Amino acid sequence: MLIKIPDGAVWVILGAQWGDEGKGKIVDLLSEDADIVVRYQGGANAGHTVSFDGKTYVLHLLPSGIFHPNVVCVIGNGVVLDPIALIEEIEMVKSAGVDVSGRLFISHRAHLIMPYHKLLDKLYEQGDDKIGTTGKGIGPSYVDKYARVGIRVVDLLDRDVFCKKLRKNIELKNEIIEKIYGETKFDVEKIIDEYIEFDKKIDEYVTDTAVYLNRAIKDGKKILLEGAQGALLDIDHGTYPYVTSSSPTAGGASTGSGIPPTKINGVIGVIKAYTTRVGEGPFPTELKDELGDHIREKGHEYGATTGRPRRCGWLDIVSLNYTIMINGIEKLALTKLDVLDELDEIKICVAYELKGKKLKNFPTDSETLSKVEPVYESFKGWKTKTSDLKSYSDLPSEAREYIEAIEKLTGVKVSIISVGADRNQTILR
Ligand code: 2SA
Ligand code: GDP
Ligand code: MG
């Protein structure tokens, strides 16, 4: 199934909910006609699933275009790179017959995840105020980036620079580390050796990816910018503090890749036919009942990185209209329609009420969001298997009504409909 991408297109593909919308599937699908796919934020917290030819792969750092031999994959400067996870992943795709040589580029400017980041992540997650992170060291690594003490891929080029920065970091963190372990846990020399070894393994991929991408734009290449997590987990625009520490939104695609905003000419939002969230934080349409359990089991809603059960609920148009606004989403890809196949009734949240009054905007604080009452519109279920259907007109009329209601409520066209995890289980409009 080929989705044609115009020459010179630079499109952002991002999650318009709380992540796991099926970005991996959609990016893989679009990659068939793309030249370059770029990851622009997050790290190995992401789990992007790609399924084809009866096989399923979960990617954490490599862009979801990696299974298309003609696509160049770029890990941009906005990503926080876990060396161990990256090397494991390169090995994983190699054993699946994928050659990454000459078609994987990693930014010099990407920050590294260090062993103490993972430890601090776990430490901050103790107690009642936890965020429900993936424990992959993401937050602490971005803290160091913004505190201007982070270690970047470029620092590995000079052993002396790397050692100096690492020693300073360990010194800064020792106090906390000693509090947990009663002694300094980290062997600085061992970390240095491990990371220098890592540098040797990735050296062939490291380059100035901003220069590479801007040259590619001049050459009219077709570029996809792949967001991780989702817009409602954005550090600025998400349900703070229950967010990730990066910018999954369209703005982050520019800062996280070095592609200027003026060169981005399309934004596609990926949404599920319902909503999921993993980790803590408000979720107005959450179903804490058997229906929620049914959706979790039917949709295999378990974390692709941690295996944690995902919280499930109805589609929420209020939050969706907010993420459409923040990102300038012009097209929607709707996934997992098949998961709703067995339901008698399907609901969409069309408004929030607080103390009996309708809210005009998506609340700015999590406290308020946790108190809103969703107002639902009800739709008749189609009670028909959709996972083998190939065209829009094949879909049962109730399913089409559901999709068209989403379009009406958002003012955005649903251009791609996914009815199964496989590449081919897709309906185009
Ligand atoms: P972190 O680890 O600091 O980024 O966690 C902060 C919040 O961001 C959420 N988050 C995610 N939400 C959905 N999917 C993610 N990737 C994995 C997946 C998650 C998994 O694909 O299933 O396996 O558990 C992801 N990564 C981060 C996280 O749950 C916190 O709410
Ligand atoms: P991502 O993080 O947005 O890439 O999404 P994940 O890979 O974390 O989670 C999406 C899950 O749904 C994966 O297991 C996919 O294989 C699966 N999936 C994607 N699209 C569909 C679909 O249309 N139907 C079904 N049943 N599963 C899908
Ligand atoms: Mg995921």
XYZ file of C-alpha atoms and ligand atoms in Angstrom:
489
model
C 0.000 0.000 0.000
C 1.719 3.157 -1.190
C 0.862 6.542 0.247
C 2.382 9.073 -2.157
C 4.390 11.849 -0.551
C 5.047 14.965 -2.653
C 8.667 15.875 -3.467
C 10.091 18.268 -0.912
C 7.531 17.320 1.734
C 8.717 17.722 5.317
C 5.987 16.237 7.489
C 5.719 15.831 11.221
C 3.937 12.646 12.364
C 3.062 12.944 16.022
C 0.872 11.456 18.707
C -2.134 13.663 19.445
C -3.094 11.933 22.708
C -0.983 10.502 25.576
C 1.238 8.341 23.372
C 0.976 4.815 21.896
C -1.435 5.972 19.217
C 0.276 3.714 16.679
C 2.899 6.173 15.434
C 5.304 3.319 14.657
C 2.785 1.673 12.325
C 1.884 4.948 10.560
C 5.486 6.136 10.161
C 6.521 2.713 8.803
C 3.648 2.865 6.341
C 4.497 6.381 5.136
C 8.192 5.474 4.955
C 7.540 3.425 1.851
C 7.600 6.666 -0.154
C 9.895 8.717 2.111
C 13.632 9.397 1.813
C 14.467 10.227 5.422
C 12.836 9.578 8.806
C 13.985 11.564 11.848
C 13.361 10.961 15.564
C 13.428 14.400 17.223
C 12.881 13.936 20.967
C 12.573 11.503 23.829
C 14.701 8.422 24.149
C 14.377 4.727 24.877
C 11.226 5.472 26.887
C 9.407 5.238 23.541
C 8.130 1.943 22.199
C 7.094 2.165 18.548
C 5.691 -1.052 17.134
C 6.039 -2.033 13.479
C 4.343 -5.188 12.117
C 4.674 -6.732 8.656
C 5.050 -10.172 7.050
C 3.865 -11.815 10.250
C 6.664 -10.268 12.318
C 6.510 -7.565 14.967
C 9.352 -5.283 16.038
C 9.407 -2.738 18.849
C 11.693 0.236 18.263
C 12.839 2.498 21.091
C 15.408 4.789 19.478
C 15.689 3.909 15.800
C 13.202 5.770 13.597
C 10.306 3.647 12.339
C 11.521 3.922 8.732
C 14.403 1.541 9.474
C 12.771 -1.484 7.781
C 12.690 0.274 4.401
C 16.161 -0.199 2.865
C 16.023 3.032 0.853
C 15.161 5.222 3.826
C 17.865 7.075 5.748
C 17.162 7.198 9.488
C 18.305 10.071 11.660
C 18.466 10.334 15.445
C 18.250 14.082 15.944
C 19.825 16.418 18.477
C 16.628 16.508 20.562
C 16.912 12.834 21.466
C 18.560 11.596 24.676
C 20.607 8.613 23.646
C 21.050 5.498 25.764
C 24.113 3.753 24.313
C 23.210 0.327 25.637
C 19.676 0.524 24.263
C 20.919 1.795 20.895
C 23.506 -0.928 20.407
C 20.990 -3.601 21.417
C 18.511 -2.179 18.942
C 21.002 -2.011 16.084
C 21.809 -5.676 16.787
C 18.087 -6.511 16.881
C 17.386 -5.017 13.446
C 20.600 -6.486 12.017
C 19.482 -9.948 13.091
C 16.215 -9.250 11.273
C 18.282 -8.765 8.110
C 18.352 -4.951 8.164
C 21.561 -3.251 7.069
C 21.967 0.102 8.851
C 25.374 0.972 7.395
C 25.329 4.254 5.504
C 21.679 4.828 6.337
C 21.718 5.639 10.031
C 22.910 9.040 11.249
C 23.156 10.205 14.844
C 23.489 13.841 15.857
C 26.707 15.027 17.503
C 24.499 17.234 19.619
C 22.302 14.507 21.113
C 22.731 14.161 24.869
C 23.761 10.855 26.393
C 21.874 8.939 29.036
C 24.367 8.005 31.723
C 23.999 5.251 34.363
C 23.279 7.848 37.084
C 20.301 9.186 35.085
C 18.542 5.838 35.321
C 19.305 5.616 39.025
C 18.029 9.143 39.697
C 14.894 8.450 37.649
C 14.076 5.540 39.957
C 14.923 7.593 43.042
C 12.613 10.482 42.085
C 9.826 7.978 41.500
C 9.719 6.838 45.109
C 6.930 8.224 47.268
C 3.443 9.533 46.578
C 4.251 12.196 44.015
C 5.421 9.857 41.306
C 4.829 10.574 37.627
C 4.885 6.938 36.545
C 7.975 7.274 34.363
C 9.445 4.461 32.324
C 12.600 4.488 34.502
C 14.810 4.980 31.446
C 16.623 8.040 32.822
C 14.853 10.480 30.511
C 13.933 13.243 32.989
C 17.323 13.376 34.766
C 19.130 13.461 31.411
C 17.074 16.435 30.191
C 17.636 18.100 33.598
C 21.390 17.944 32.963
C 20.900 19.237 29.415
C 19.052 22.321 30.681
C 21.411 22.729 33.641
C 24.158 22.835 30.995
C 26.132 19.989 32.520
C 24.929 17.284 30.126
C 27.316 15.058 28.196
C 26.745 14.951 24.452
C 27.733 12.491 21.761
C 30.326 15.016 20.525
C 32.079 14.870 23.935
C 33.033 11.257 23.286
C 35.403 12.409 20.555
C 37.883 13.735 23.090
C 38.635 11.365 25.973
C 39.950 14.213 28.187
C 36.839 16.345 27.685
C 34.601 13.357 28.324
C 36.480 12.348 31.517
C 36.383 15.913 32.863
C 32.642 16.245 32.270
C 31.890 12.814 33.670
C 33.927 13.415 36.857
C 32.159 16.725 37.395
C 28.773 15.072 36.973
C 29.553 12.203 39.318
C 30.811 14.712 41.885
C 27.577 16.715 41.565
C 25.448 13.625 41.975
C 27.490 11.827 44.609
C 25.621 13.336 47.489
C 22.306 11.890 46.302
C 23.876 8.621 45.203
C 25.577 8.190 48.583
C 22.300 8.850 50.338
C 20.835 5.775 48.662
C 23.815 3.459 48.680
C 25.829 4.738 51.635
C 28.843 4.789 49.356
C 29.672 5.944 45.884
C 28.201 3.376 43.570
C 29.672 4.487 40.305
C 33.066 3.422 39.131
C 34.127 6.408 37.031
C 36.901 4.545 35.219
C 34.513 1.735 34.278
C 31.975 4.193 32.858
C 34.702 5.928 30.863
C 35.856 2.638 29.352
C 32.298 1.563 28.565
C 31.391 4.827 26.847
C 34.636 5.001 24.860
C 33.874 1.472 23.695
C 30.367 2.656 22.760
C 31.863 5.544 20.815
C 33.860 3.089 18.689
C 30.657 1.215 17.866
C 28.653 4.270 16.833
C 31.416 6.388 15.334
C 30.431 5.543 11.744
C 26.920 6.933 12.293
C 27.724 10.200 14.055
C 27.535 13.410 12.063
C 26.159 16.946 12.013
C 22.603 15.852 11.246
C 21.266 19.437 11.003
C 23.640 20.098 8.094
C 22.699 16.757 6.513
C 18.953 17.415 6.808
C 19.064 20.979 5.512
C 21.066 19.822 2.498
C 18.504 17.069 1.923
C 15.712 19.669 1.984
C 17.550 21.676 -0.697
C 17.726 18.480 -2.751
C 13.942 18.078 -2.543
C 14.003 14.955 -0.364
C 10.866 13.691 1.366
C 11.335 13.847 5.112
C 9.236 12.505 7.981
C 9.783 13.806 11.505
C 8.641 11.123 13.938
C 7.394 12.236 17.334
C 7.610 9.975 20.361
C 5.119 9.904 23.277
C 2.231 12.317 22.594
C 1.246 15.987 22.615
C -0.526 15.671 25.984
C 2.807 14.502 27.442
C 4.648 17.577 26.135
C 6.727 19.345 28.785
C 5.173 22.744 27.886
C 1.736 21.929 26.543
C 0.923 18.632 28.228
C -0.783 17.755 31.492
C 2.121 19.044 33.607
C 3.639 17.686 35.820
C 2.395 14.338 34.474
C 4.384 14.676 31.274
C 7.634 13.547 29.748
C 10.639 15.881 29.793
C 10.760 16.704 26.083
C 8.664 18.326 23.336
C 6.703 15.752 21.315
C 4.697 18.610 19.757
C 5.345 19.990 16.270
C 7.568 22.779 17.633
C 9.855 20.149 19.105
C 10.298 18.671 15.627
C 12.118 21.819 14.585
C 14.332 22.312 17.649
C 14.965 18.584 17.926
C 16.174 18.203 14.345
C 17.604 21.546 13.226
C 15.019 21.797 10.452
C 13.669 25.376 10.471
C 9.896 25.824 11.076
C 9.601 27.478 7.640
C 10.580 24.187 5.992
C 7.963 22.034 7.720
C 4.932 21.798 5.446
C 2.647 19.222 6.985
C 1.575 17.868 10.359
C -0.259 14.550 10.726
C -1.773 13.673 14.090
C -2.049 9.996 14.995
C -4.956 9.085 17.271
C -6.498 5.900 18.554
C -10.228 5.333 18.088
C -10.289 5.566 21.911
C -7.753 6.921 24.415
C -5.026 5.340 26.529
C -2.597 6.676 29.056
C 0.241 4.922 30.874
C 1.643 6.386 34.072
C 0.003 8.787 36.514
C -2.021 11.917 35.787
C -5.559 13.057 34.998
C -7.574 11.209 32.364
C -11.183 12.487 32.193
C -12.606 9.723 29.962
C -10.888 6.812 31.725
C -12.993 3.652 32.062
C -12.150 1.994 35.352
C -14.591 -0.826 34.723
C -15.055 -3.994 32.671
C -15.330 -1.968 29.490
C -11.889 -0.487 30.138
C -10.566 -4.005 30.767
C -12.170 -5.231 27.527
C -10.463 -2.476 25.523
C -7.122 -3.230 27.237
C -7.317 -6.920 26.391
C -8.686 -6.526 22.864
C -6.200 -3.741 22.054
C -3.245 -5.391 23.877
C -2.832 -2.157 25.767
C 0.388 -2.900 27.621
C 3.486 -0.689 27.530
C 5.734 -1.476 24.573
C 8.794 -0.607 26.697
C 7.831 -1.524 30.271
C 4.879 -3.916 29.810
C 2.767 -1.809 32.195
C -1.017 -2.040 31.694
C -2.286 1.075 29.940
C -5.311 2.922 31.290
C -8.116 2.925 28.694
C -11.051 5.257 28.027
C -13.242 6.909 25.406
C -12.034 9.252 22.694
C -11.738 12.781 24.066
C -12.470 15.531 21.549
C -11.749 18.357 24.007
C -8.130 17.293 24.469
C -7.898 16.384 20.766
C -9.051 19.811 19.624
C -6.450 21.277 21.962
C -3.616 19.174 20.482
C -4.854 19.904 16.956
C -4.540 23.621 17.791
C -1.118 23.388 19.467
C 0.369 21.350 16.624
C -1.451 22.710 13.588
C -2.626 19.188 12.712
C -4.073 19.099 9.188
C -4.742 15.385 8.810
C -5.559 12.593 11.224
C -4.518 8.951 11.122
C -7.029 6.945 13.167
C -5.780 3.620 14.500
C -7.228 0.608 16.309
C -10.750 1.014 14.978
C -10.969 -2.813 15.060
C -10.564 -2.806 18.846
C -14.076 -1.327 19.132
C -15.640 -3.951 16.813
C -17.514 -5.819 19.551
C -19.014 -2.900 21.443
C -22.774 -2.157 21.465
C -22.265 1.506 22.217
C -19.278 3.804 21.698
C -18.913 7.213 23.298
C -17.036 10.368 22.415
C -16.394 13.086 24.977
C -17.484 16.353 23.340
C -17.173 18.769 26.273
C -15.962 19.093 29.856
C -18.104 20.391 32.679
C -16.851 21.721 35.966
C -19.348 22.424 38.739
C -22.159 22.261 36.193
C -20.557 24.748 33.797
C -19.106 23.922 30.391
C -15.414 24.753 30.063
C -14.364 26.863 27.090
C -10.788 25.605 26.890
C -8.710 22.573 27.806
C -7.669 23.203 31.438
C -4.130 24.473 31.993
C -3.566 22.573 35.229
C -3.817 18.907 36.114
C -5.763 19.635 39.312
C -8.660 21.086 37.299
C -8.430 18.413 34.618
C -8.758 15.725 37.277
C -12.074 17.256 38.400
C -13.852 17.807 35.066
C -16.922 15.757 34.130
C -16.899 14.548 30.526
C -20.029 15.183 28.454
C -20.574 12.299 26.029
C -22.203 11.794 22.676
C -23.218 8.208 22.090
C -22.755 6.164 18.895
C -24.107 2.806 17.877
C -21.481 0.067 17.681
C -21.002 -1.686 14.336
C -20.619 -5.200 15.795
C -18.765 -6.370 12.687
C -15.172 -7.472 12.213
C -13.293 -4.666 10.431
C -9.712 -5.993 10.451
C -9.916 -7.515 6.936
C -11.627 -4.575 5.259
C -9.717 -2.736 2.564
C -11.716 0.314 1.544
C -13.732 3.019 3.235
C -16.945 1.937 1.581
C -16.435 -1.596 2.989
C -16.690 -0.269 6.534
C -20.048 -0.733 8.264
C -22.154 2.441 8.165
C -21.928 2.841 11.979
C -18.112 2.865 11.759
C -18.246 5.485 9.006
C -20.638 7.538 11.129
C -18.176 7.353 14.010
C -15.267 8.494 11.821
C -17.301 11.259 10.209
C -18.397 12.460 13.664
C -14.713 12.784 14.608
C -14.142 14.846 11.462
C -17.126 17.047 12.193
C -16.138 17.593 15.828
C -12.529 18.431 14.960
C -12.785 19.951 11.494
C -9.884 17.710 10.423
C -10.003 14.948 7.828
C -9.303 11.373 8.889
C -7.111 10.365 5.939
C -5.709 7.083 7.205
C -7.717 4.432 9.068
C -5.951 1.495 10.681
C -7.904 -1.704 11.369
C -5.066 -3.942 12.557
C -1.414 -3.839 13.560
C -0.103 -5.025 10.180
C 1.085 -2.580 7.515
C -1.601 -3.897 5.168
C -4.475 -3.501 7.586
C -4.956 0.081 6.524
C -7.698 1.988 4.739
C -6.880 5.180 2.859
C -9.269 7.978 2.014
P 9.398 9.326 31.117
O 9.933 7.935 31.265
O 10.104 10.317 31.993
O 9.277 9.789 29.706
O 7.873 9.242 31.726
C 7.099 10.413 31.878
C 5.666 10.188 31.421
O 5.662 9.931 30.016
C 5.007 8.710 29.767
N 5.650 7.990 28.657
C 4.958 7.249 27.794
N 3.629 7.143 27.581
C 3.251 6.262 26.626
N 4.139 5.442 25.944
C 5.461 5.538 26.164
N 6.292 4.581 25.691
C 6.104 3.165 26.143
C 5.125 2.455 25.226
C 5.632 3.174 27.615
C 5.781 1.861 28.385
O 5.307 2.587 24.021
O 4.213 1.754 25.679
O 6.218 0.845 27.889
O 5.431 1.908 29.593
C 5.926 6.517 27.060
N 7.152 6.906 27.440
C 6.972 7.818 28.423
C 5.214 7.919 31.065
O 4.298 6.839 31.174
C 5.004 8.992 32.104
O 3.638 9.237 32.250
P 3.362 4.100 19.279
O 4.179 4.322 20.502
O 2.471 5.252 18.988
O 4.165 3.683 18.103
O 2.375 2.880 19.603
P 2.768 1.495 20.314
O 3.563 0.669 19.397
O 3.334 1.759 21.673
O 1.330 0.890 20.572
C 0.431 0.672 19.525
C 0.060 -0.823 19.523
O -1.078 -1.029 18.739
C 1.125 -1.689 18.933
O 1.084 -2.945 19.571
C 0.702 -1.838 17.479
O 1.182 -3.018 16.870
C -0.787 -1.876 17.632
N -1.571 -1.329 16.515
C -1.308 -0.269 15.717
N -2.345 -0.024 14.905
C -3.291 -0.942 15.203
C -4.613 -1.194 14.735
O -5.151 -0.498 13.885
N -5.288 -2.215 15.311
C -4.763 -3.004 16.277
N -5.503 -3.972 16.784
N -3.516 -2.798 16.743
C -2.802 -1.778 16.220
Mg 4.508 3.414 22.327
